[in-house]
Coordinates of C-alpha atoms in Angstrom, one line a residue:
Chain S
M568 CA -57.2 6.7 -67.6
G569 CA -59.4 3.9 -68.1
T570 CA -56.2 1.7 -69.2
K571 CA -53.9 2.7 -66.2
M572 CA -56.7 1.8 -64.0
D573 CA -57.0 -1.4 -65.4
F574 CA -53.3 -2.1 -65.2
H575 CA -53.2 -0.9 -61.5
T576 CA -55.9 -3.5 -60.7
F577 CA -54.3 -6.4 -62.6
L578 CA -50.9 -5.6 -60.9
T579 CA -52.7 -5.7 -57.5
E580 CA -54.3 -8.9 -58.2
Q581 CA -51.5 -10.7 -59.5
V582 CA -49.0 -9.7 -56.9
A583 CA -51.5 -11.1 -54.6
V584 CA -51.3 -14.5 -56.6
L585 CA -47.7 -14.4 -57.1
D586 CA -47.1 -13.5 -53.3
Q587 CA -48.9 -16.9 -52.5
K588 CA -47.5 -19.0 -55.5
L589 CA -43.9 -18.0 -54.7
P590 CA -43.6 -19.2 -51.2
D591 CA -45.5 -22.5 -51.9
L592 CA -43.1 -23.5 -54.8
I593 CA -40.4 -23.4 -52.0
T594 CA -41.9 -25.0 -49.1
S595 CA -43.3 -28.0 -51.2
L596 CA -39.7 -29.0 -51.8
D597 CA -38.0 -31.7 -50.0
S598 CA -35.4 -29.4 -48.7
P599 CA -33.8 -28.4 -45.4
K600 CA -36.2 -26.1 -43.4
I601 CA -33.3 -23.2 -43.0
L602 CA -32.7 -23.3 -46.6
E603 CA -36.3 -23.0 -47.5
E604 CA -36.7 -20.2 -44.9
A605 CA -33.9 -18.3 -46.4
M606 CA -35.1 -18.5 -50.0
V607 CA -38.5 -17.7 -48.8
Y608 CA -37.3 -14.7 -47.1
S609 CA -36.0 -12.9 -49.9
L610 CA -38.8 -13.9 -52.1
N611 CA -41.2 -12.5 -49.7
A612 CA -39.2 -9.2 -49.2
G613 CA -41.3 -6.8 -50.9
G614 CA -40.2 -7.3 -54.6
K615 CA -42.6 -5.3 -57.2
R616 CA -42.8 -8.5 -59.4
V617 CA -42.3 -6.5 -62.4
R618 CA -40.5 -9.5 -64.3
P619 CA -43.5 -11.9 -63.9
V620 CA -46.1 -9.3 -64.3
L621 CA -44.5 -8.4 -67.6
L622 CA -44.9 -12.1 -68.7
L623 CA -48.5 -12.2 -67.7
S624 CA -49.3 -9.1 -69.2
V625 CA -48.4 -10.4 -72.6
L626 CA -50.6 -13.5 -71.8
K627 CA -53.8 -11.4 -71.1
G628 CA -53.2 -9.0 -73.9
A629 CA -53.3 -12.2 -76.2
G630 CA -56.3 -13.4 -74.5
F631 CA -54.5 -16.4 -73.3
P632 CA -55.2 -18.0 -70.0
L633 CA -52.7 -16.9 -67.0
E634 CA -52.4 -20.4 -65.6
Y635 CA -50.1 -21.3 -68.4
G636 CA -47.8 -18.7 -67.4
Y637 CA -47.4 -18.9 -63.6
N638 CA -44.3 -21.2 -63.2
T639 CA -42.3 -19.5 -65.7
A640 CA -43.4 -16.1 -64.1
C641 CA -42.2 -17.3 -60.6
A642 CA -39.1 -18.8 -62.3
L643 CA -38.1 -15.4 -63.6
E644 CA -38.8 -13.7 -60.1
M645 CA -36.6 -16.7 -58.5
I646 CA -33.7 -15.8 -61.0
H647 CA -34.2 -11.9 -60.2
T648 CA -34.1 -12.9 -56.3
Y649 CA -31.0 -15.1 -56.3
S650 CA -29.6 -12.0 -58.2
L651 CA -30.0 -9.8 -55.6
I652 CA -29.1 -12.2 -52.9
H653 CA -25.6 -12.7 -54.3
D654 CA -25.4 -9.0 -55.3
D655 CA -25.9 -7.7 -51.7
L656 CA -23.3 -10.1 -50.4
P657 CA -20.2 -8.5 -48.3
A658 CA -17.9 -9.4 -51.3
M659 CA -20.1 -7.9 -53.8
D660 CA -22.2 -4.5 -53.0
N661 CA -22.1 -5.4 -49.3
D662 CA -25.4 -4.1 -48.5
D663 CA -26.9 -4.5 -45.2
L664 CA -30.7 -3.6 -46.5
R665 CA -32.9 -3.9 -49.3
R666 CA -36.2 -2.5 -49.8
G667 CA -36.0 -1.5 -46.2
K668 CA -35.2 -5.0 -44.7
P669 CA -32.0 -6.7 -43.8
T670 CA -30.4 -8.5 -46.6
N671 CA -30.3 -12.2 -46.9
H672 CA -26.6 -12.7 -45.5
K673 CA -27.5 -10.5 -42.4
V674 CA -30.4 -12.8 -41.3
F675 CA -29.0 -16.2 -42.4
G676 CA -25.5 -15.7 -42.8
E677 CA -23.0 -15.4 -45.9
D678 CA -23.1 -19.5 -46.2
M679 CA -26.8 -19.7 -46.0
A680 CA -27.1 -16.5 -48.5
I681 CA -24.6 -17.9 -51.1
L682 CA -26.5 -21.3 -51.0
A683 CA -30.0 -19.8 -51.1
G684 CA -29.0 -17.8 -54.3
D685 CA -27.7 -21.2 -55.9
G686 CA -30.8 -23.0 -55.1
L687 CA -33.3 -20.4 -56.5
L688 CA -31.5 -20.4 -59.7
T689 CA -31.5 -24.1 -59.9
E690 CA -35.0 -24.5 -58.8
S691 CA -35.9 -22.0 -61.5
F692 CA -34.9 -24.1 -64.5
S693 CA -36.4 -27.0 -62.6
L694 CA -39.7 -25.3 -62.3
I695 CA -40.2 -24.6 -66.2
T696 CA -38.7 -28.1 -67.3
R697 CA -41.4 -29.8 -65.2
D698 CA -44.3 -27.6 -66.3
E699 CA -46.9 -29.9 -68.0
H700 CA -49.1 -26.7 -68.9
L701 CA -46.4 -26.3 -71.7
T702 CA -45.2 -28.4 -74.6
T703 CA -41.5 -29.8 -74.4
D704 CA -40.7 -27.3 -77.3
Q705 CA -41.9 -24.5 -75.4
R706 CA -40.1 -25.5 -72.2
I707 CA -37.0 -25.7 -74.3
K708 CA -37.3 -22.4 -76.0
L709 CA -38.1 -20.9 -72.5
I710 CA -34.9 -22.6 -70.8
T711 CA -32.8 -21.2 -73.9
S712 CA -33.8 -17.8 -73.7
I713 CA -33.9 -17.4 -70.0
S714 CA -30.9 -19.2 -69.2
R715 CA -29.3 -17.0 -72.1
A716 CA -30.4 -13.7 -70.5
A717 CA -29.3 -14.9 -67.1
G718 CA -26.0 -16.4 -67.6
P719 CA -22.6 -15.4 -68.8
E720 CA -23.9 -13.4 -71.8
G721 CA -26.6 -11.8 -70.0
M722 CA -27.2 -10.8 -66.4
V723 CA -23.9 -12.4 -65.1
A724 CA -22.0 -10.4 -67.7
G725 CA -23.6 -7.3 -66.7
Q726 CA -22.5 -7.7 -63.2
V727 CA -18.9 -8.2 -64.0
A728 CA -19.1 -5.3 -66.6
D729 CA -20.4 -3.3 -63.7
M730 CA -17.6 -4.1 -61.0
Q731 CA -15.0 -3.2 -63.8
S732 CA -16.5 0.1 -64.4
E733 CA -16.3 0.9 -60.7
G734 CA -14.1 4.3 -60.5
K735 CA -14.1 4.7 -64.1
Q736 CA -16.3 7.3 -66.0
L737 CA -18.1 5.7 -68.6
T738 CA -19.7 7.1 -71.7
P739 CA -23.8 7.1 -71.8
E740 CA -23.3 4.3 -74.7
G741 CA -20.8 2.3 -72.1
L742 CA -23.3 2.4 -69.3
E743 CA -26.1 1.5 -71.6
A744 CA -24.3 -1.6 -72.7
I745 CA -23.7 -2.6 -69.1
H746 CA -27.5 -2.1 -68.2
H747 CA -28.5 -4.1 -71.3
R748 CA -26.9 -7.0 -69.8
K749 CA -27.3 -6.2 -66.1
T750 CA -31.1 -5.9 -66.1
G751 CA -32.4 -5.4 -69.6
D752 CA -31.9 -9.0 -70.9
L753 CA -33.9 -10.3 -67.9
L754 CA -36.8 -7.9 -68.1
S755 CA -36.6 -8.2 -72.0
V756 CA -37.0 -12.1 -71.9
S757 CA -40.1 -11.7 -69.4
L758 CA -41.8 -10.4 -72.5
Y759 CA -40.4 -12.8 -74.9
A760 CA -41.2 -15.8 -72.5
G761 CA -44.7 -14.6 -72.4
G762 CA -44.8 -14.6 -76.2
I763 CA -43.5 -18.1 -76.3
I764 CA -46.1 -19.3 -73.7
A765 CA -49.1 -17.5 -75.9
G766 CA -47.6 -19.0 -79.0
F767 CA -46.7 -16.0 -80.9
H768 CA -44.7 -16.0 -84.3
N769 CA -41.0 -14.9 -84.6
D770 CA -41.6 -11.5 -85.9
A771 CA -43.9 -11.1 -82.7
L772 CA -41.3 -12.4 -80.5
I773 CA -38.7 -10.2 -81.9
Q774 CA -41.0 -7.1 -81.8
L775 CA -41.3 -8.1 -77.9
S776 CA -37.8 -8.2 -77.3
K777 CA -37.5 -4.7 -78.8
I778 CA -39.9 -3.3 -76.3
G779 CA -38.5 -5.2 -73.8
K780 CA -34.8 -3.5 -74.1
H781 CA -36.6 0.0 -73.9
I782 CA -38.4 -1.0 -71.0
G783 CA -35.4 -2.2 -69.4
L784 CA -33.3 0.9 -70.1
A785 CA -36.2 3.0 -68.9
F786 CA -36.5 1.0 -65.6
Q787 CA -33.2 1.6 -65.0
I788 CA -32.8 5.3 -65.8
K789 CA -36.1 5.6 -63.6
D790 CA -34.0 3.8 -60.5
D791 CA -30.9 6.3 -61.1
L792 CA -33.6 9.3 -60.9
L793 CA -35.2 7.8 -57.8
D794 CA -31.8 7.7 -56.2
I795 CA -31.8 11.1 -56.3
E796 CA -35.6 12.3 -56.1
G797 CA -37.3 9.6 -54.2
T798 CA -37.5 9.6 -50.5
E799 CA -35.9 6.9 -48.2
E800 CA -39.0 5.4 -47.4
E801 CA -40.2 5.1 -50.9
I802 CA -37.2 3.6 -52.3
G803 CA -36.0 1.6 -49.3
K804 CA -32.6 2.7 -49.3
P805 CA -30.8 5.9 -48.3
V806 CA -31.1 9.0 -51.1
G807 CA -28.1 9.7 -52.9
S808 CA -26.5 6.3 -52.2
D809 CA -25.2 5.9 -55.8
I810 CA -23.8 9.2 -55.9
A811 CA -21.9 8.5 -52.5
N812 CA -20.9 5.1 -53.9
N813 CA -19.6 6.8 -56.8
K814 CA -21.4 5.0 -59.4
N815 CA -22.0 5.7 -63.0
T816 CA -25.6 6.6 -63.4
Y817 CA -27.6 8.4 -66.1
P818 CA -28.2 11.8 -64.2
L819 CA -24.4 11.6 -63.6
L820 CA -23.7 11.3 -67.3
L821 CA -26.5 13.3 -68.7
G822 CA -27.8 15.6 -65.9
V823 CA -31.1 15.0 -64.5
K824 CA -32.9 16.8 -67.5
G825 CA -30.9 14.6 -70.1
A826 CA -31.8 11.3 -68.0
K827 CA -35.4 12.3 -68.1
E828 CA -35.4 13.0 -71.6
K829 CA -33.7 9.8 -72.3
L830 CA -36.4 7.9 -69.7
D831 CA -39.2 9.7 -72.0
F832 CA -37.3 8.5 -75.3
H833 CA -37.3 4.8 -74.4
L834 CA -40.9 4.8 -72.6
N835 CA -42.1 6.4 -76.0
A836 CA -40.3 3.7 -77.9
A837 CA -41.7 1.0 -75.8
H838 CA -45.3 2.5 -76.4
E839 CA -44.8 2.9 -80.3
N840 CA -43.5 -0.6 -80.8
L841 CA -46.3 -2.0 -78.7
E842 CA -48.7 -0.7 -81.1
T843 CA -47.2 -2.5 -84.1
L844 CA -48.2 -5.9 -82.4
Q845 CA -51.2 -7.5 -84.2
H846 CA -54.0 -9.4 -82.5
F847 CA -53.0 -7.8 -79.0
D848 CA -54.7 -5.8 -76.7
G849 CA -51.8 -3.6 -75.6
A850 CA -53.7 -1.8 -72.9
L851 CA -52.0 -3.7 -69.8
L852 CA -48.8 -3.3 -71.2
D853 CA -49.2 0.3 -71.8
G854 CA -50.2 0.8 -68.3
L855 CA -47.0 -1.1 -66.8
I856 CA -44.7 1.0 -69.3
S857 CA -46.4 4.1 -67.9
Y858 CA -46.0 2.9 -64.3
I859 CA -42.3 2.3 -64.8
G860 CA -42.0 5.8 -65.8
E861 CA -44.2 7.0 -63.1
R862 CA -43.3 4.8 -59.9
K863 CA -42.1 6.3 -56.5
G864 CA -40.0 3.3 -55.6
Chain K
M473 CA -7.3 -57.1 -65.9
G474 CA -8.2 -56.6 -69.6
T475 CA -11.2 -54.8 -68.7
K476 CA -9.4 -52.3 -66.2
M477 CA -6.8 -51.8 -69.2
D478 CA -9.5 -50.8 -71.2
F479 CA -11.1 -48.4 -69.1
H480 CA -7.8 -46.6 -68.2
T481 CA -7.5 -46.2 -71.9
F482 CA -11.0 -44.6 -72.3
L483 CA -10.5 -42.6 -69.2
T484 CA -7.1 -41.0 -70.6
E485 CA -8.7 -40.4 -74.2
Q486 CA -12.0 -39.0 -72.7
V487 CA -10.3 -36.9 -70.1
A488 CA -8.1 -35.2 -73.3
V489 CA -11.2 -34.7 -75.2
L490 CA -13.0 -33.0 -72.1
D491 CA -10.3 -31.0 -71.3
Q492 CA -10.3 -29.5 -74.7
K493 CA -14.2 -29.2 -75.2
L494 CA -14.7 -27.4 -71.8
P495 CA -12.7 -24.1 -72.1
D496 CA -13.8 -24.3 -75.7
L497 CA -17.4 -24.0 -74.5
I498 CA -16.4 -20.8 -72.2
T499 CA -14.3 -19.0 -74.2
S500 CA -16.6 -19.0 -77.6
L501 CA -19.3 -17.0 -75.4
D502 CA -19.9 -13.5 -75.9
S503 CA -18.9 -12.8 -72.3
P504 CA -16.3 -10.5 -70.4
K505 CA -13.0 -11.9 -70.5
I506 CA -12.0 -11.8 -67.1
L507 CA -15.2 -14.0 -66.6
E508 CA -14.3 -16.4 -69.0
E509 CA -11.0 -16.5 -67.6
A510 CA -12.4 -17.0 -64.2
M511 CA -14.6 -19.8 -65.3
V512 CA -12.0 -21.6 -67.5
Y513 CA -9.1 -21.5 -64.5
S514 CA -11.5 -23.8 -62.3
L515 CA -12.7 -26.2 -65.3
N516 CA -8.9 -26.6 -66.1
A517 CA -7.9 -27.1 -62.4
G518 CA -7.1 -31.0 -62.7
G519 CA -10.4 -32.2 -62.1
K520 CA -10.6 -36.3 -62.7
R521 CA -13.9 -35.6 -64.8
V522 CA -15.5 -38.4 -63.1
R523 CA -19.1 -37.4 -63.7
P524 CA -18.6 -36.8 -67.5
V525 CA -17.0 -40.2 -67.7
L526 CA -19.6 -41.8 -66.1
L527 CA -22.2 -40.6 -68.8
L528 CA -19.9 -41.5 -71.4
S529 CA -19.1 -45.1 -70.1
V530 CA -23.0 -45.5 -70.4
L531 CA -23.3 -44.5 -74.0
K532 CA -19.9 -46.5 -74.7
G533 CA -21.5 -49.5 -73.2
A534 CA -24.7 -49.1 -74.8
G535 CA -22.9 -48.8 -78.1
F536 CA -24.0 -45.4 -78.8
P537 CA -22.1 -42.8 -80.3
L538 CA -20.1 -40.4 -77.8
E539 CA -20.8 -37.1 -79.8
Y540 CA -24.4 -37.4 -78.4
G541 CA -23.3 -37.0 -74.8
Y542 CA -20.5 -34.7 -75.0
N543 CA -22.4 -31.5 -74.1
T544 CA -24.4 -32.8 -71.3
A545 CA -21.1 -34.5 -69.9
C546 CA -19.6 -31.0 -70.1
A547 CA -22.7 -29.6 -68.3
L548 CA -22.4 -32.1 -65.5
E549 CA -18.7 -30.9 -65.1
M550 CA -19.6 -27.1 -65.1
I551 CA -22.1 -28.0 -62.3
H552 CA -19.5 -29.8 -60.0
T553 CA -16.8 -27.2 -60.7
Y554 CA -19.2 -24.4 -59.9
S555 CA -20.1 -26.4 -56.5
L556 CA -16.4 -26.4 -55.7
I557 CA -16.0 -22.7 -56.6
H558 CA -18.8 -21.5 -54.0
D559 CA -17.7 -24.4 -51.5
D560 CA -14.0 -22.7 -51.5
L561 CA -15.2 -19.2 -50.6
P562 CA -14.3 -17.6 -47.4
A563 CA -17.9 -17.9 -46.1
M564 CA -18.1 -21.5 -46.8
D565 CA -14.9 -23.9 -46.4
N566 CA -12.5 -21.2 -46.7
D567 CA -10.1 -22.8 -48.5
D568 CA -6.9 -21.6 -50.2
L569 CA -5.8 -24.4 -52.4
R570 CA -7.6 -27.1 -54.2
R571 CA -5.9 -29.8 -56.0
G572 CA -2.8 -28.1 -55.0
K573 CA -3.7 -24.8 -56.9
P574 CA -4.9 -21.7 -55.4
T575 CA -8.8 -21.8 -55.4
N576 CA -10.8 -19.5 -57.7
H577 CA -11.3 -16.5 -55.1
K578 CA -7.7 -16.4 -54.3
V579 CA -7.0 -15.7 -58.0
F580 CA -9.9 -13.8 -59.1
G581 CA -11.3 -12.3 -55.8
E582 CA -14.4 -13.4 -54.2
D583 CA -16.7 -11.1 -56.3
M584 CA -15.5 -12.8 -59.5
A585 CA -15.6 -16.2 -57.7
I586 CA -19.2 -16.0 -56.8
L587 CA -20.1 -14.7 -60.3
A588 CA -18.0 -17.7 -62.0
G589 CA -19.9 -20.1 -60.2
D590 CA -23.3 -18.3 -61.1
G591 CA -22.1 -18.3 -64.6
L592 CA -21.2 -21.9 -65.0
L593 CA -24.3 -23.0 -63.2
T594 CA -26.5 -21.2 -65.5
E595 CA -24.6 -22.0 -68.6
S596 CA -24.6 -25.6 -67.9
F597 CA -28.7 -25.6 -68.4
S598 CA -28.1 -23.4 -71.5
L599 CA -25.8 -26.0 -73.1
I600 CA -28.3 -28.8 -72.4
T601 CA -31.4 -26.9 -73.5
R602 CA -29.6 -25.8 -77.0
D603 CA -28.0 -29.4 -77.6
E604 CA -29.3 -30.5 -81.3
H605 CA -27.8 -33.9 -81.0
L606 CA -30.7 -34.4 -78.7
T607 CA -34.7 -34.5 -79.1
T608 CA -36.6 -31.9 -77.1
D609 CA -37.9 -34.6 -75.1
Q610 CA -34.4 -35.8 -74.2
R611 CA -33.4 -32.3 -73.1
I612 CA -36.3 -31.7 -70.9
K613 CA -35.8 -35.2 -69.1
L614 CA -31.9 -34.4 -68.8
I615 CA -32.7 -30.9 -67.5
T616 CA -35.4 -32.1 -65.0
S617 CA -33.2 -34.8 -63.4
I618 CA -30.0 -32.6 -63.5
S619 CA -31.4 -29.7 -61.9
R620 CA -33.1 -31.9 -59.3
A621 CA -29.8 -33.5 -58.5
A622 CA -28.0 -30.2 -58.4
G623 CA -30.8 -28.0 -56.8
P624 CA -32.2 -27.6 -53.3
E625 CA -33.5 -31.2 -53.1
G626 CA -30.2 -32.4 -54.0
M627 CA -26.4 -31.0 -54.0
V628 CA -27.4 -27.6 -52.5
A629 CA -29.4 -29.6 -49.8
G630 CA -26.4 -31.6 -48.9
Q631 CA -24.4 -28.6 -48.7
V632 CA -26.5 -27.1 -46.0
A633 CA -26.9 -30.5 -44.1
D634 CA -23.3 -30.6 -44.4
M635 CA -23.0 -27.0 -42.9
Q636 CA -25.6 -27.9 -40.0
S637 CA -23.8 -31.0 -39.2
E638 CA -20.5 -29.3 -38.1
G639 CA -19.5 -29.9 -34.7
K640 CA -22.2 -32.5 -34.2
Q641 CA -21.5 -36.2 -33.8
L642 CA -23.6 -37.9 -36.6
T643 CA -24.8 -41.5 -36.9
P644 CA -23.4 -43.4 -39.8
E645 CA -26.9 -43.3 -41.6
G646 CA -27.0 -39.3 -40.8
L647 CA -23.8 -39.0 -42.6
E648 CA -24.9 -41.1 -45.5
A649 CA -28.0 -39.0 -45.9
I650 CA -26.0 -35.8 -46.5
H651 CA -23.7 -37.7 -48.8
H652 CA -26.4 -38.9 -51.0
R653 CA -27.5 -35.5 -51.5
K654 CA -24.0 -33.6 -51.5
T655 CA -22.1 -35.9 -53.8
G656 CA -24.3 -38.9 -54.7
D657 CA -27.3 -37.2 -56.6
L658 CA -24.9 -35.5 -59.1
L659 CA -22.8 -38.7 -59.7
S660 CA -25.9 -40.6 -59.7
V661 CA -27.5 -38.5 -62.3
S662 CA -24.5 -38.7 -64.4
L663 CA -25.3 -42.3 -65.2
Y664 CA -29.0 -41.7 -65.2
A665 CA -28.4 -39.0 -68.1
G666 CA -26.2 -41.4 -70.1
G667 CA -29.3 -43.7 -70.1
I668 CA -31.6 -41.0 -71.1
I669 CA -29.3 -40.1 -73.9
A670 CA -28.7 -43.6 -75.1
G671 CA -32.6 -44.3 -74.9
F672 CA -32.8 -46.6 -72.1
H673 CA -36.3 -47.8 -70.8
N674 CA -37.5 -46.8 -67.5
D675 CA -36.5 -50.1 -65.8
A676 CA -32.8 -49.7 -66.8
L677 CA -32.7 -45.9 -66.0
I678 CA -33.7 -47.1 -62.2
Q679 CA -31.2 -49.5 -62.3
L680 CA -28.6 -47.0 -63.2
S681 CA -29.7 -44.8 -60.5
K682 CA -29.2 -47.5 -57.9
I683 CA -25.8 -48.2 -59.3
G684 CA -25.0 -44.1 -59.3
K685 CA -25.9 -44.4 -55.4
H686 CA -23.5 -46.9 -54.6
I687 CA -20.6 -45.4 -56.6
G688 CA -21.6 -41.7 -54.9
L689 CA -21.1 -43.5 -51.4
A690 CA -18.1 -45.5 -52.6
F691 CA -16.7 -42.4 -53.9
Q692 CA -17.0 -40.2 -50.8
I693 CA -15.8 -43.1 -48.3
K694 CA -12.8 -43.5 -50.5
D695 CA -12.2 -39.7 -50.2
D696 CA -12.5 -39.8 -46.4
L697 CA -10.1 -42.8 -46.3
L698 CA -7.4 -40.9 -48.7
D699 CA -7.7 -37.9 -46.2
I700 CA -6.0 -40.4 -43.9
E701 CA -4.1 -42.7 -46.1
G702 CA -3.1 -40.6 -48.9
T703 CA 0.1 -38.2 -49.4
E704 CA -0.3 -34.6 -49.7
E705 CA 1.2 -34.9 -53.1
E706 CA -1.7 -37.3 -54.5
I707 CA -4.7 -35.7 -52.7
G708 CA -3.8 -31.9 -53.5
K709 CA -4.2 -30.9 -49.8
P710 CA -2.9 -31.5 -46.3
V711 CA -3.3 -35.3 -45.2
G712 CA -5.9 -35.4 -42.1
S713 CA -7.4 -32.1 -42.8
D714 CA -11.0 -33.5 -42.2
I715 CA -9.7 -34.7 -38.7
A716 CA -8.1 -31.1 -38.1
N717 CA -11.4 -29.6 -39.0
N718 CA -13.5 -31.7 -36.8
K719 CA -15.6 -33.2 -39.8
N720 CA -17.6 -36.2 -39.8
T721 CA -16.0 -38.8 -41.9
Y722 CA -16.6 -42.7 -42.3
P723 CA -13.2 -43.7 -40.7
L724 CA -14.2 -41.3 -37.8
L725 CA -17.7 -43.0 -37.3
L726 CA -16.9 -46.5 -38.4
G727 CA -13.2 -46.6 -38.0
V728 CA -10.8 -47.3 -40.6
K729 CA -11.5 -51.2 -40.9
G730 CA -15.3 -50.6 -40.8
A731 CA -15.1 -47.7 -43.5
K732 CA -13.1 -50.1 -45.7
E733 CA -15.8 -52.8 -45.3
K734 CA -18.5 -50.1 -46.2
L735 CA -16.8 -49.1 -49.2
D736 CA -16.2 -52.7 -50.4
F737 CA -20.0 -53.2 -49.7
H738 CA -20.8 -50.4 -52.3
L739 CA -18.4 -51.4 -54.7
N740 CA -19.7 -54.9 -54.8
A741 CA -23.5 -53.7 -54.7
A742 CA -22.3 -51.3 -58.0
H743 CA -20.7 -54.3 -59.8
E744 CA -23.7 -56.7 -58.9
N745 CA -26.2 -54.1 -60.1
L746 CA -24.3 -53.8 -63.1
E747 CA -24.7 -57.1 -63.9
T748 CA -28.3 -57.0 -64.2
L749 CA -28.5 -54.4 -67.1
Q750 CA -29.5 -56.1 -70.2
H751 CA -28.1 -55.4 -73.4
F752 CA -25.1 -53.6 -72.0
D753 CA -21.4 -54.2 -72.0
G754 CA -20.4 -53.4 -68.5
A755 CA -16.7 -53.6 -68.9
L756 CA -16.0 -49.9 -69.0
L757 CA -18.3 -49.2 -66.1
D758 CA -16.7 -52.1 -64.0
G759 CA -13.5 -50.5 -64.6
L760 CA -14.6 -47.2 -63.5
I761 CA -16.1 -48.7 -60.3
S762 CA -12.8 -50.3 -59.4
Y763 CA -11.1 -47.4 -60.2
I764 CA -13.1 -45.5 -57.5
G765 CA -11.9 -48.0 -55.0
E766 CA -8.4 -47.9 -56.0
R767 CA -7.4 -44.4 -56.9
K768 CA -5.1 -42.6 -54.7
G769 CA -6.0 -39.0 -55.2

């Protein structure tokens, strides 16, 4: 229990730091006011900050100063946010609400929402490349791994595969392949990026990636379960909307019990892989992994 | 005349190289087939390759091997192409044709067009960050300058300012401020990037930026004039569509004669600034600057 308490304190503390840093990074730009407002609106729309907190937990566990990680952490949240803004567009998922608030295009119009997404994506790389806390070598490694995870071999590929799977019944393996790219790659690279910043050797980086993949799948399975078992207030959207939209989900393909077993499998695998990391205090990440399995929204 | 002949030979030769390299860079990705097709479709849709050729002209003028520049040159074309795909979307300019061909969303649907744009943008940074022809320091400088030029302080800002100016009569200075960001920054950084790759000192880089700004404005004024004076076949869209769409253009604000004088001013300023560059054979860039003023489409 002590561990989990520590994690929740860390989470609350770091979310507060990120909630301040993220809008500051945008409003300090020399950019049209309305564009800044549109970018800040979605950055401030109640995200759980899972990706930045994953990165920061690696630094903390390695006893490394968090200052070195904030820009990259914010860049990851910007990429996540851009992907949500574009996903919600009428031509994509056509969502009016996200986390209980009107989506970006509902407030700012479709044109501005497209540009706010484009702006956040571009600025995320700008932020890392200019980060003087890091060596040029670290910045290159970060942009290489993050652009791969976010781009047409990663998150964008996952979106396309997800679109193409609509109305088709997938196998559990097929669904897993989509989620690896759609959400897993960016979650996984968040840990990996922490390892690059803390100066981990290659073996440890690979280990972090493995943990990240299990966390990514666990995260998605839990999301699917919350769609059935959560409340509208907790999850910020109508309960059962995946079923209504005829989406391929883990409970649909494996049953609720099967999905829960799969969730436990990935959570346990993440915990076990974490134990093999040397010179690393895994308490925070352990707490974060448990949080992913227990969260209500 | 000899100079211009040389430029046209160089242009033809390099366009052929780029026409091969650009699709290869996409089809070699581990990415869904349909996404690759959508990205390649717009990369192959008859672009003049002005940005990559600007970069390559700097390398050639400095006697530097072109091999070192191709990835960055292609990255610039990918960014330009992504911006066109997103611009053409129904929520933005709602264009059905570009360069006489159906726009991306007309062929692949709006959802895929949004993702193809997102994919090209992300991959452009990926390409530079992985480019082993370049030192890590060069890669960082390239991504810093290009992401700034393309992002919410550059091209994306210009798009927003352009949208906001619709239906309003601008001053010539207001129009110039929009074009600096909307098209000028990316054209300008194409020269600047060539300078970084060829190892130019800071003074020469600043000089290249100045030339780039004049080229950017000249390019836009010429575009505006072609909308009035070109033929549909040459410009790949109906003549007079800017006027029909009530757009702020140089001929509208300054008259055709005034716009032509402004075009000549920027072409001359570009030529003159070019002469001050030391240890540099400006013949190709001179040819390119003249080409911008004389092109028919």
